[in-house]
Short mmCIF file of C-alpha atoms in Angstrom, two decimals:
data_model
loop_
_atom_site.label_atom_id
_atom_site.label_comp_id
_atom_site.label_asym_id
_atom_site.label_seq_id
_atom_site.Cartn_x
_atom_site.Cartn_y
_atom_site.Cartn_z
CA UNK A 1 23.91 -20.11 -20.15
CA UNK A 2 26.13 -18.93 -22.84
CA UNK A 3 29.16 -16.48 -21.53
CA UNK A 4 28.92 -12.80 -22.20
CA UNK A 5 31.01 -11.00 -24.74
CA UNK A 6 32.14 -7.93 -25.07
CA UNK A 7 32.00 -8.24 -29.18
CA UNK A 8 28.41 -8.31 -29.00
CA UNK A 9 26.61 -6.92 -25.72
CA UNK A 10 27.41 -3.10 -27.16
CA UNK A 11 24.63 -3.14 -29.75
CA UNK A 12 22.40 -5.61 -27.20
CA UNK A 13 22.81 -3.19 -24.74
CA UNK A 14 21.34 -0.24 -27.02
CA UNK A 15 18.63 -2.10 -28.27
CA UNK A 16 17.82 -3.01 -24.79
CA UNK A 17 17.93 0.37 -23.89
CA UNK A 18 15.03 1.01 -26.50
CA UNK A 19 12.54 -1.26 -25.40
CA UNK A 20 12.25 -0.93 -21.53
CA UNK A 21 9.96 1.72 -20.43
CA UNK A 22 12.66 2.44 -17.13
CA UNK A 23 15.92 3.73 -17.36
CA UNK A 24 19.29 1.04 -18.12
CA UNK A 25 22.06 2.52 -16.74
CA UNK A 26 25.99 0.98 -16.76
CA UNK A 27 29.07 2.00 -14.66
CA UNK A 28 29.89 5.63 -14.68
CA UNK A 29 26.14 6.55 -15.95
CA UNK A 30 23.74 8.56 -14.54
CA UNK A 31 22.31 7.11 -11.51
CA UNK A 32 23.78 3.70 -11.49
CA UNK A 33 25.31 4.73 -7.69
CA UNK A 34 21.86 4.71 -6.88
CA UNK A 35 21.89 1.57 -6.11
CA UNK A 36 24.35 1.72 -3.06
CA UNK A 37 22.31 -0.58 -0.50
CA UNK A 38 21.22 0.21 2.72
CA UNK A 39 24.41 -1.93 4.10
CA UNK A 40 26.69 0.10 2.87
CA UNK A 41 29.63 -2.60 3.63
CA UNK A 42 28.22 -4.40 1.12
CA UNK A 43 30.06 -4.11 -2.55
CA UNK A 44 26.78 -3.78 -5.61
CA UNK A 45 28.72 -3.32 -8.71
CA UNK A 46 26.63 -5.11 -11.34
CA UNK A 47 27.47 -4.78 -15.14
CA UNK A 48 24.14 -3.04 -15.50
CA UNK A 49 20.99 -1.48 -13.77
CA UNK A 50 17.29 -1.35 -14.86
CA UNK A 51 15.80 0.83 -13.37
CA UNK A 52 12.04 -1.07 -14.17
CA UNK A 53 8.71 0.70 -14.54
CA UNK A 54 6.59 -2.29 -14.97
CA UNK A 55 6.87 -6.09 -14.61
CA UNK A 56 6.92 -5.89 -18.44
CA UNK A 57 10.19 -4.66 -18.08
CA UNK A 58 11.72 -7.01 -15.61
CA UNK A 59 10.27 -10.13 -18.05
CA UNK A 60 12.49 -7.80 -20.51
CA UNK A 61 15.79 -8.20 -18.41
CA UNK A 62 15.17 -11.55 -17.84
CA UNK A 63 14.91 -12.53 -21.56
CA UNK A 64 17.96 -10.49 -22.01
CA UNK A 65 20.48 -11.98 -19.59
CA UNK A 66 18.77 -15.50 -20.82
CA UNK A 67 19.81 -14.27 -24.37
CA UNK A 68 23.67 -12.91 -23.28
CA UNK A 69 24.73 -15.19 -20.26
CA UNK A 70 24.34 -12.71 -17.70
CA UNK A 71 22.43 -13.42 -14.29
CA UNK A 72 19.94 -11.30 -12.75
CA UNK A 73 19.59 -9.97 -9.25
CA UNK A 74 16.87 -7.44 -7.54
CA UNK A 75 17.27 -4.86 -5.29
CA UNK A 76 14.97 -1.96 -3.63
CA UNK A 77 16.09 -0.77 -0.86
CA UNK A 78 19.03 -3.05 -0.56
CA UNK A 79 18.86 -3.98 3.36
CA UNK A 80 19.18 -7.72 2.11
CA UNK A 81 22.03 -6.79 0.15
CA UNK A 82 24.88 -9.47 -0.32
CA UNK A 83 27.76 -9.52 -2.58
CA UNK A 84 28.47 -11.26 -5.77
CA UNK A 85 26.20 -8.52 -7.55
CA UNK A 86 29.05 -7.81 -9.79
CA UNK A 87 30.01 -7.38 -14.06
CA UNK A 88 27.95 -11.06 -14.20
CA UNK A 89 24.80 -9.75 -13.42
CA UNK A 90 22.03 -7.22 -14.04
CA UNK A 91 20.51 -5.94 -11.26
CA UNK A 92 16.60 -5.14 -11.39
CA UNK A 93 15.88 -1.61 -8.99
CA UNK A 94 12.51 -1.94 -8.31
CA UNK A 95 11.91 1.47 -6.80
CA UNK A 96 10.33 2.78 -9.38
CA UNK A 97 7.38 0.37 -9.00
CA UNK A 98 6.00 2.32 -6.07
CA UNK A 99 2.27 2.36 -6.69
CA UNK A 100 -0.30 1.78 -3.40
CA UNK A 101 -3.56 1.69 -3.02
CA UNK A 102 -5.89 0.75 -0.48
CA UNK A 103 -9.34 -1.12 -0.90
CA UNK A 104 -10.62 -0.25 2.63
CA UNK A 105 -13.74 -1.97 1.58
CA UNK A 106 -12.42 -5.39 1.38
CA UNK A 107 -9.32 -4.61 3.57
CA UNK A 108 -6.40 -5.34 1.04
CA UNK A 109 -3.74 -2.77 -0.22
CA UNK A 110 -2.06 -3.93 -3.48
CA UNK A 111 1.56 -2.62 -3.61
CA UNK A 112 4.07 -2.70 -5.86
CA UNK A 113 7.93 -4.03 -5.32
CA UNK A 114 9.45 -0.47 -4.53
CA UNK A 115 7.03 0.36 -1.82
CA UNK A 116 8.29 0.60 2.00
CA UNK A 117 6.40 0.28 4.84
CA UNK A 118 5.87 3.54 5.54
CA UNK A 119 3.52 4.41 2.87
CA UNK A 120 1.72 1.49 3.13
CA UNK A 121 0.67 2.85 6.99
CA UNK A 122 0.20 6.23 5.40
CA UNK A 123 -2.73 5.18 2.90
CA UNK A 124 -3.87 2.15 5.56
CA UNK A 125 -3.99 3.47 9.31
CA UNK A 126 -5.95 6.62 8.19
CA UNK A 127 -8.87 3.81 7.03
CA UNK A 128 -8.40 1.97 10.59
CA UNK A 129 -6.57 -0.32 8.78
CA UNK A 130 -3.25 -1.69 9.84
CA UNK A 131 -0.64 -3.60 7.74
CA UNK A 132 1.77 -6.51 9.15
CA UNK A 133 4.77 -4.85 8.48
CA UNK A 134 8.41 -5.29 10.38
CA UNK A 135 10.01 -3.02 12.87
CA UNK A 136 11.36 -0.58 10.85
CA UNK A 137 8.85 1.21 7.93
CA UNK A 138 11.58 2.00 5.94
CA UNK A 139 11.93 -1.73 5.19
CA UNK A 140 10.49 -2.54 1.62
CA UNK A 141 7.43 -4.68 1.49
CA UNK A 142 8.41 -7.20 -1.16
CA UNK A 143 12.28 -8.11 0.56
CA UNK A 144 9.98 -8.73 3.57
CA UNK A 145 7.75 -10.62 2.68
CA UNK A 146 9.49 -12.95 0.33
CA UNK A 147 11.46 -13.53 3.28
CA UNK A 148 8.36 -14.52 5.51
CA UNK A 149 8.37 -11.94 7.27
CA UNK A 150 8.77 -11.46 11.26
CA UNK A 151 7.31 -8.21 12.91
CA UNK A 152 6.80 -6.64 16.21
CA UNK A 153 3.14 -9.04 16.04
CA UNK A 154 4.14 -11.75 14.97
CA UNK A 155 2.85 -13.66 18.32
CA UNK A 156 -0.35 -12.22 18.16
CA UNK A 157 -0.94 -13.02 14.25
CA UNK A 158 1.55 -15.30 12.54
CA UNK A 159 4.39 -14.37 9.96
CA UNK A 160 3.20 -11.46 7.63
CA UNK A 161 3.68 -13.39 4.63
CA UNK A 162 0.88 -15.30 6.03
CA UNK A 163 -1.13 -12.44 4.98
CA UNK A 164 -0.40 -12.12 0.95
CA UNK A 165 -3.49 -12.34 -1.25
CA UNK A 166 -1.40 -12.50 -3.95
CA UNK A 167 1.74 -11.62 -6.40
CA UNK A 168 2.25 -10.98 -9.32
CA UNK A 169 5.76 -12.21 -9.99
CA UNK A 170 7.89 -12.54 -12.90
CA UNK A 171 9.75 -15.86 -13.36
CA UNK A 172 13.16 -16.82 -14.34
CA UNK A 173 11.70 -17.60 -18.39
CA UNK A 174 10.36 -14.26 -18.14
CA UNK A 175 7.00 -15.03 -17.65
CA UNK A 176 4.87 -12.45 -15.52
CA UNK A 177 2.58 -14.89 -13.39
CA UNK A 178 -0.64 -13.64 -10.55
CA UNK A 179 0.49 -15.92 -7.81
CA UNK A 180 -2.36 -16.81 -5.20
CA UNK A 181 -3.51 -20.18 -3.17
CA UNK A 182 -5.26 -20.90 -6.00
CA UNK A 183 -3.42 -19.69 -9.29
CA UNK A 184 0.21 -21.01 -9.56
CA UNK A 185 -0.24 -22.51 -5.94
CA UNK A 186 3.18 -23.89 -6.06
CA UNK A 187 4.97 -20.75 -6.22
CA UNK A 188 2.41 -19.44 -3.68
CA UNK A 189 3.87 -21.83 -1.36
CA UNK A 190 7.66 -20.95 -2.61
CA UNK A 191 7.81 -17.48 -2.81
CA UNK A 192 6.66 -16.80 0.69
CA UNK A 193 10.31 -17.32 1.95
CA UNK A 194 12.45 -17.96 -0.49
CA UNK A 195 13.36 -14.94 -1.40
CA UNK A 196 13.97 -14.13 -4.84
CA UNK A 197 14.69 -18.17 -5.69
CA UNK A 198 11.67 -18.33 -8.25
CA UNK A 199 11.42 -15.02 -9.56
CA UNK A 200 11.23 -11.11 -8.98
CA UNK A 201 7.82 -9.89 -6.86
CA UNK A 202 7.03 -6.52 -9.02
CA UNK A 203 3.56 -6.25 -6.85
CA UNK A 204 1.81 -8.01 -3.87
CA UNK A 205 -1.98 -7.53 -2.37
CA UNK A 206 -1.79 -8.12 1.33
CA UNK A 207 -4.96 -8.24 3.73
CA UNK A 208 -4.95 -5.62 6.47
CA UNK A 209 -6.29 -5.75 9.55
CA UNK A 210 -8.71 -3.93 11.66
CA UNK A 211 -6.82 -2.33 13.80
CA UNK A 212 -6.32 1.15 14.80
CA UNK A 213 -4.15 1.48 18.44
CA UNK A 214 -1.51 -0.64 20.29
CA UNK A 215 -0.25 -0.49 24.00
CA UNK A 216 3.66 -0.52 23.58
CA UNK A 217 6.76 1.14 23.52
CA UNK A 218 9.86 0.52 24.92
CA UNK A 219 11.37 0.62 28.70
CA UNK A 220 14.86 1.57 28.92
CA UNK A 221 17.21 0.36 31.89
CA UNK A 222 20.77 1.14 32.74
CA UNK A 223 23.28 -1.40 31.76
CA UNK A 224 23.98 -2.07 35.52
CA UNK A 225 20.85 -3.65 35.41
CA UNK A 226 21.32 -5.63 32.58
CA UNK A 227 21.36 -9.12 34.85
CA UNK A 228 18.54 -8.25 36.83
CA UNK A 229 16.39 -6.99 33.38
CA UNK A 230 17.31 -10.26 31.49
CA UNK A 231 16.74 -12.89 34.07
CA UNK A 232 13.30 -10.94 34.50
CA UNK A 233 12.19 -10.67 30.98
CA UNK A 234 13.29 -14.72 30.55
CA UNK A 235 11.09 -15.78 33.17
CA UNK A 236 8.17 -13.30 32.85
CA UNK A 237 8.34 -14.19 29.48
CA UNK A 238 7.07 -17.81 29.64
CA UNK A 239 3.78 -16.95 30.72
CA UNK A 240 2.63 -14.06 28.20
CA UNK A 241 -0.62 -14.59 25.92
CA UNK A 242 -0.36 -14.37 22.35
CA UNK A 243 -2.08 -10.68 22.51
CA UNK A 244 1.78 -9.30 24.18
CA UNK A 245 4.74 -9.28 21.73
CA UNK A 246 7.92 -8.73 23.32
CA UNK A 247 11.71 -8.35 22.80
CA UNK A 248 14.91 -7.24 24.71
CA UNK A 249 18.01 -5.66 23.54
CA UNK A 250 21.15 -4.95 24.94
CA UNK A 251 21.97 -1.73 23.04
CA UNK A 252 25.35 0.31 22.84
CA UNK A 253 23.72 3.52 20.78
CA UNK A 254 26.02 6.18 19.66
CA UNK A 255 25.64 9.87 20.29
CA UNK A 256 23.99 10.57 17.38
CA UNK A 257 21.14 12.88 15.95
CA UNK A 258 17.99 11.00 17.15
CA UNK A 259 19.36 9.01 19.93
CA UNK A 260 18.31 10.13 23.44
CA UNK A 261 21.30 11.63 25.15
CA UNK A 262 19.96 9.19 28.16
CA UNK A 263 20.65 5.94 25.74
CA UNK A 264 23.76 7.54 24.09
CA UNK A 265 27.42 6.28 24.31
CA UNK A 266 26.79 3.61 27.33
CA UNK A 267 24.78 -0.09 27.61
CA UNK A 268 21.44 0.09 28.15
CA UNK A 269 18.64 -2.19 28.15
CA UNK A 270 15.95 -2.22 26.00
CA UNK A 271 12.40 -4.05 26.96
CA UNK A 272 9.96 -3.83 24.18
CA UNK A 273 6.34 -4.19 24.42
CA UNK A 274 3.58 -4.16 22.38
CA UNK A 275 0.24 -5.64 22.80
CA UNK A 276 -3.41 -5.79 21.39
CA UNK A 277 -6.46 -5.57 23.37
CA UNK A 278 -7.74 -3.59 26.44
CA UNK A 279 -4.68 -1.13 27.30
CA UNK A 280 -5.59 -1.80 31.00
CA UNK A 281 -4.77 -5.57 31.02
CA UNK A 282 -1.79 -4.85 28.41
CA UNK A 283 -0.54 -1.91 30.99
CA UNK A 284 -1.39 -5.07 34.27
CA UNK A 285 0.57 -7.39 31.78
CA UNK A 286 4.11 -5.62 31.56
CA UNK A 287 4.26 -4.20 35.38
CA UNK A 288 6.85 -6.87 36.60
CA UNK A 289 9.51 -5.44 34.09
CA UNK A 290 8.53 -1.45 34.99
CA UNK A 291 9.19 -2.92 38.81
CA UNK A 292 12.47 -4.74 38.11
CA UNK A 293 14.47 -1.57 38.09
CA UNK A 294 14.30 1.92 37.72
CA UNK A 295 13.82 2.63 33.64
CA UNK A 296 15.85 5.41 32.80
CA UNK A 297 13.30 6.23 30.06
CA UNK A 298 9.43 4.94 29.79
CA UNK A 299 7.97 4.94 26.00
CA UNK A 300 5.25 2.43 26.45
CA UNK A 301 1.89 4.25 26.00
CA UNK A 302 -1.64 3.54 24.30
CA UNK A 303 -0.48 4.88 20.77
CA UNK A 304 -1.97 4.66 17.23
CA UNK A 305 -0.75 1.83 15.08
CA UNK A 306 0.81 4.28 12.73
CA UNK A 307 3.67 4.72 15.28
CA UNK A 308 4.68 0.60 15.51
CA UNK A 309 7.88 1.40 14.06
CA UNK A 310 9.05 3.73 17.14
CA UNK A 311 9.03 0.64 19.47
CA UNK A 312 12.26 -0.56 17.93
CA UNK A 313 13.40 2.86 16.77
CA UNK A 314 15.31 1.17 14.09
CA UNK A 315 17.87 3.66 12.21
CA UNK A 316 16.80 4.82 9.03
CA UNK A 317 19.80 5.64 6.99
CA UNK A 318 21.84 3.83 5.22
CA UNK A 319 24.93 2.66 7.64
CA UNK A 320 27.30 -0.05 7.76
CA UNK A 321 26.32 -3.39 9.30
CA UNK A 322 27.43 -6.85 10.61
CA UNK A 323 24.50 -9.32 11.36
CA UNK A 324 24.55 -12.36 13.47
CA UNK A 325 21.41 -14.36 14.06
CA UNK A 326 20.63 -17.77 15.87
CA UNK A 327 17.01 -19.29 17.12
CA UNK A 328 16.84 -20.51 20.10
CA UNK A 329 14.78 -23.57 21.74
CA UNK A 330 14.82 -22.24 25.40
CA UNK A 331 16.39 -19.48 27.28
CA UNK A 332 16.94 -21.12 30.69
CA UNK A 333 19.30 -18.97 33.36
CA UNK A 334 22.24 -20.84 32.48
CA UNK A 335 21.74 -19.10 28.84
CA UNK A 336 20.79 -15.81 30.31
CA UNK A 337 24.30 -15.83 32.18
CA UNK A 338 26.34 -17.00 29.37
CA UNK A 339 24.71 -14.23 26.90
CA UNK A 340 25.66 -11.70 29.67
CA UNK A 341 29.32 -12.64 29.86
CA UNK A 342 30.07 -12.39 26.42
CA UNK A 343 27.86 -9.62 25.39
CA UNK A 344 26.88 -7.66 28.86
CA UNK A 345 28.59 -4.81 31.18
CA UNK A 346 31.78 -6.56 31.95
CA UNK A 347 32.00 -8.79 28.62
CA UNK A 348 34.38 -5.25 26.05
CA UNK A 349 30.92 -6.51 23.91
CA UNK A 350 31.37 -4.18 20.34
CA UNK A 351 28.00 -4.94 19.47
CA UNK A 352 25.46 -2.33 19.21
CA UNK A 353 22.40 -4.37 19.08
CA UNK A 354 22.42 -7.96 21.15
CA UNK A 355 18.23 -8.66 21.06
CA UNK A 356 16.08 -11.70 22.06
CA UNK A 357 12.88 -11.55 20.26
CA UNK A 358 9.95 -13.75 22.03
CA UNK A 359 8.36 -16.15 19.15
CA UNK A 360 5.61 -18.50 19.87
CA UNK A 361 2.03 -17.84 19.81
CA UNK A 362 0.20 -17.42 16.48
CA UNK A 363 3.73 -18.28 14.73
CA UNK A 364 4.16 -22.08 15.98
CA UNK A 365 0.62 -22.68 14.56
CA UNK A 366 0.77 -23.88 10.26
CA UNK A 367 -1.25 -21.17 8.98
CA UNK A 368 -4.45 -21.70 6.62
CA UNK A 369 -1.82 -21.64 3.77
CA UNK A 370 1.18 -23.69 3.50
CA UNK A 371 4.70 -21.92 3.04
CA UNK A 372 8.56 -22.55 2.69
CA UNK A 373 8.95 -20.30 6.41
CA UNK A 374 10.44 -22.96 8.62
CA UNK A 375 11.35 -23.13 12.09
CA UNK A 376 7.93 -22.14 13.68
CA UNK A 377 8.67 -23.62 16.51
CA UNK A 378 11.57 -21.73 17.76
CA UNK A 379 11.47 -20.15 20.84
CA UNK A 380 13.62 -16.69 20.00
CA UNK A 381 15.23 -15.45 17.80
CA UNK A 382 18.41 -13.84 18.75
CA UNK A 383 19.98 -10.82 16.08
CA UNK A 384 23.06 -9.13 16.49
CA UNK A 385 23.88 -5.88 14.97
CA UNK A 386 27.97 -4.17 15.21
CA UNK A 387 28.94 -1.16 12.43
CA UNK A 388 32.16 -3.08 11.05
CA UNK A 389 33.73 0.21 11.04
CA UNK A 390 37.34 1.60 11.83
CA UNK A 391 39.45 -0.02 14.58
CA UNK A 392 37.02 -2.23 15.49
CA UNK A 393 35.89 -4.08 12.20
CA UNK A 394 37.51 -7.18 12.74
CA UNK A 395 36.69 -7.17 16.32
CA UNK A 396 32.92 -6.70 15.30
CA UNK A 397 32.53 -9.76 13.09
CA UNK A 398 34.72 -12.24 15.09
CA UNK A 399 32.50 -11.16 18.30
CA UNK A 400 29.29 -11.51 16.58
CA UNK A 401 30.59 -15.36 15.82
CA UNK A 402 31.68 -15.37 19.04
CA UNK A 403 28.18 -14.82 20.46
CA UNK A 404 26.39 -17.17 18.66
CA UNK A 405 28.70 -19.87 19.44
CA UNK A 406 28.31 -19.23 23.02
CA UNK A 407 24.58 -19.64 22.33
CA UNK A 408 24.62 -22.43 20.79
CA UNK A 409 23.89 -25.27 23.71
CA UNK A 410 20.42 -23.54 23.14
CA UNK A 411 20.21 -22.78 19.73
CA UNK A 412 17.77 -25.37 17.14
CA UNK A 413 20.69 -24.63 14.40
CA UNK A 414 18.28 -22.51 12.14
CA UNK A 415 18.19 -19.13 11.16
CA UNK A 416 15.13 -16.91 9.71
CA UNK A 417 15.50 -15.51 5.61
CA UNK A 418 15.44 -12.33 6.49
CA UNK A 419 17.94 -12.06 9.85
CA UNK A 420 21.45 -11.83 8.78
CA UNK A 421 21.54 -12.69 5.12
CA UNK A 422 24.51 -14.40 3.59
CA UNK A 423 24.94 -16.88 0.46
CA UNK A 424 25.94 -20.34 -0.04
CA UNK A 425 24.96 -23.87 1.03
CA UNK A 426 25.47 -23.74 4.31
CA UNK A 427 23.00 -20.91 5.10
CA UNK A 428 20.26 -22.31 3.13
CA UNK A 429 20.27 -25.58 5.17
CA UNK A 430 20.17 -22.72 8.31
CA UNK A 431 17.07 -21.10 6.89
CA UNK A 432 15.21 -24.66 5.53
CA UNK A 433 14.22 -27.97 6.30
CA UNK A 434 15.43 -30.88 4.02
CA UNK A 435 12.34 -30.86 2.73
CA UNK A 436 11.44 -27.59 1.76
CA UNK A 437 15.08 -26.77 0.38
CA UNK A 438 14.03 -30.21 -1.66
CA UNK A 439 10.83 -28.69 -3.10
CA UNK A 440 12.39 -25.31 -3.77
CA UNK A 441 15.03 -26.54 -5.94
CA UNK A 442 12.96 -28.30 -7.85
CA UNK A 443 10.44 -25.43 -8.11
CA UNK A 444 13.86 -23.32 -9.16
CA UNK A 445 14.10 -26.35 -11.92
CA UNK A 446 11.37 -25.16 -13.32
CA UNK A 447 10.54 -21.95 -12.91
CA UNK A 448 14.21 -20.70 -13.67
CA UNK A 449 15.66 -23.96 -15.64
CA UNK A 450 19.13 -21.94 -16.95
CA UNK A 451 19.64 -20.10 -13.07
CA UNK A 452 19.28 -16.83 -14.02
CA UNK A 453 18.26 -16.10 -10.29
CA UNK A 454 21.28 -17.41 -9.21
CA UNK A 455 22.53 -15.14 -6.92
CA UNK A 456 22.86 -14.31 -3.49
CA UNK A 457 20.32 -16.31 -1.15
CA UNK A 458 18.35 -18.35 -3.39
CA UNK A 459 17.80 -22.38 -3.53
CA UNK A 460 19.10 -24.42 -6.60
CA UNK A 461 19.52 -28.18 -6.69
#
């Protein structure tokens, strides 16, 4: 890549301006600071922002920073914001590309790169039709499933990602490519958790499912609890079928608009629950953890699928977060006792999220299509969540470590794409295989030869 200068990007700039069909906007414009992430710790202060209306435009960008040195970085909603988005780079806003539609015939919704989950359940569920999305709908599709893509089901039927048709992605040379098991099968096997290593998603057609109800919610118990809850939920645990999809979280909620005055401002504990199938086996399935102790609130319910997303209750707006993340092999009682001294009643924890997430199930199967998701066979998957805020910042991020050192007698040593993201070499061999960070770079080689993706959480050689 040739460095950028200042002599010459003016007049690039203009003419660059002139031949997208979004909006280009620079530092002090209107609507760059729309790009302020979701993690609102995190510093976005690229040298410019296209806001694209069509992949056409992102192969435009790409050409462009190919042309002028510059590297190129996408964002939509920006909860896998990381830094080093700064006067090097051009950052793509796919918002814009917020199309949706729903072929209830054939079961497939095609949507493009600035669609959240939300509106994918609001054209799907009224068809019967449910998509695979995370726990929280306000999650865009394309971050989540480029980064495999773990939800509240993912016992029951695999990673999400498992369920792309197909993409339509533009590469590193600019190219705009349909990407399916059959066309381009390479980057089908890339892109489904690699994030944005071998190119920008500006659309994807997922399948959807049949499926119109779940049994679930969430049980709520008083920290005081917390040992009796968590040695519980470990052993009940073991024996669940792949139809129940569970999680617990140790949660320190703040008194805030939407938060339960119950949950507010204390620990609680947090069993969630959701399962396919006859509601009267799901309902037989969870009673040891409603008769472990007294919940202090009850959610779990036969509800449509439209409502998946209350199980977690995952916040909405945009706030300032800390991630730490580990997978785990086994969660013996030895584990369960060291995870409650350093994050439970007596432990000063300043987290305000400490969950186990089950795995297992469909997940530890290879699905019909090969992908770069590794680490199957991990047991949980352990996230923690502080607001690196005022007096407690520091105290926030050196806990979180803290944690997951604790953990780590029982941790396999990787991580997930899409749990606590965070650049550089060390993280990729986290989130990959030797293997599959192999393949990827060369993939990168060649779908991006000059790195013009290279930034943030992506896979070079």
């Amino acid at each position: 890549m040739t460095a950028v200068t200042e002599e010459h990007l003016g007049d690039a700039v203009s003419d660059l301006r002139a031949r997208l069909e979004g909006v280009l906007a620079l530092p002090g414009e209107a609507g760059y600071d729309r790009i302020t992430p979701w993690n609102v710790t995190v510093p976005v202060r690229p040298r410019m922002v296209a806001f694209v209306a069509s992949a056409d435009d992102v192969s435009t960008v790409m050409r462009f920073a190919t042309q002028h040195g510059l590297r190129v970085a996408v964002q939509s909603t920006g909860h896998g914001a990381l830094p080093g988005v700064g006067a090097g780079t051009i950052l793509v806003h796919t918002g814009a590309l917020s199309g949706c539609q729903v072929d209830a015939r054939n079961r497939v919704a095609r949507v493009g790169a600035g669609v959240r989950w939300q509106q994918v359940f609001d054209a799907a569920c009224p068809h019967g039709l449910a998509p695979l999305s995370g726990s929280a709908p306000g999650v865009g599709v394309a971050g989540f499933l480029t980064g495999a893509g773990i939800g509240p089901l993912v016992r029951t039927f695999g990673a999400s990602s498992d369920y792309v048709r197909a993409f339509e992605v533009v590469t590193g040379t600019g190219e705009i490519l349909r990407v399916t098991p059959e066309q381009h099968p390479d980057l089908y096997w890339g892109v489904r958790g690699s994030k944005s290593t071998l190119g920008i998603v500006t659309s994807v057609e997922i399948e959807l499912l049949p499926i119109t109800e779940f049994y679930g919610g969430a049980l709520y118990f008083n920290g005081a609890d917390a040992a009796a809850v968590l040695h519980e939920w470990a052993r009940w645990g073991v024996g669940l079928p792949e139809t129940v999809n569970t999680s617990i979280a140790l949660q320190q909620l703040p008194a805030v608009p939407g938060v339960p005055a119950v949950l507010a401002g204390r620990l609680t504990v947090a069993v969630r629950y959701t399962a396919v199938g006859d509601p009267g086996e799901a309902a037989r399935l969870l009673a040891p953890m409603r008769a472990v102790a007294t919940p202090v609130l009850d959610t779990v319910a036969q509800q449509p699928f439209a409502a998946l997303g209350a199980v977690h209750a995952d916040p909405v707006d945009p706030m300032p977060v800390h991630e730490g993340h580990a997978l785990l092999r086994a969660l013996p009682a030895e584990a369960v006792d060291t995870l409650l001294a350093v994050a439970g009643s007596e432990s000063g924890s300043v987290q305000t999220v400490v969950e186990l997430r089950l795995l297992g199930g469909a997940l530890a199967r290879e699905p019909r299509h090969a992908s770069a998701l590794c680490h199957r066979d991990a047991a949980y998957s352990m996230c923690l969540i502080g607001a690196p805020v005022g007096p407690v910042a520091e105290q926030v991020v050196a806990h979180s470590r803290a944690v997951v050192a604790a953990m780590a007698p029982w941790a396999t040593g990787g991580q997930f794409p899409n749990f606590a993201p965070e650049a550089g070499a060390e993280r990729l061999r986290r989130c990959y295989d030797e293997d599959t960070l192999h393949w990827l770079g060369q993939l990168a080689s060649r779908y991006d030869p000059v790195g013009i993706l290279a930034v943030g959480q992506v896979a070079r050689l």
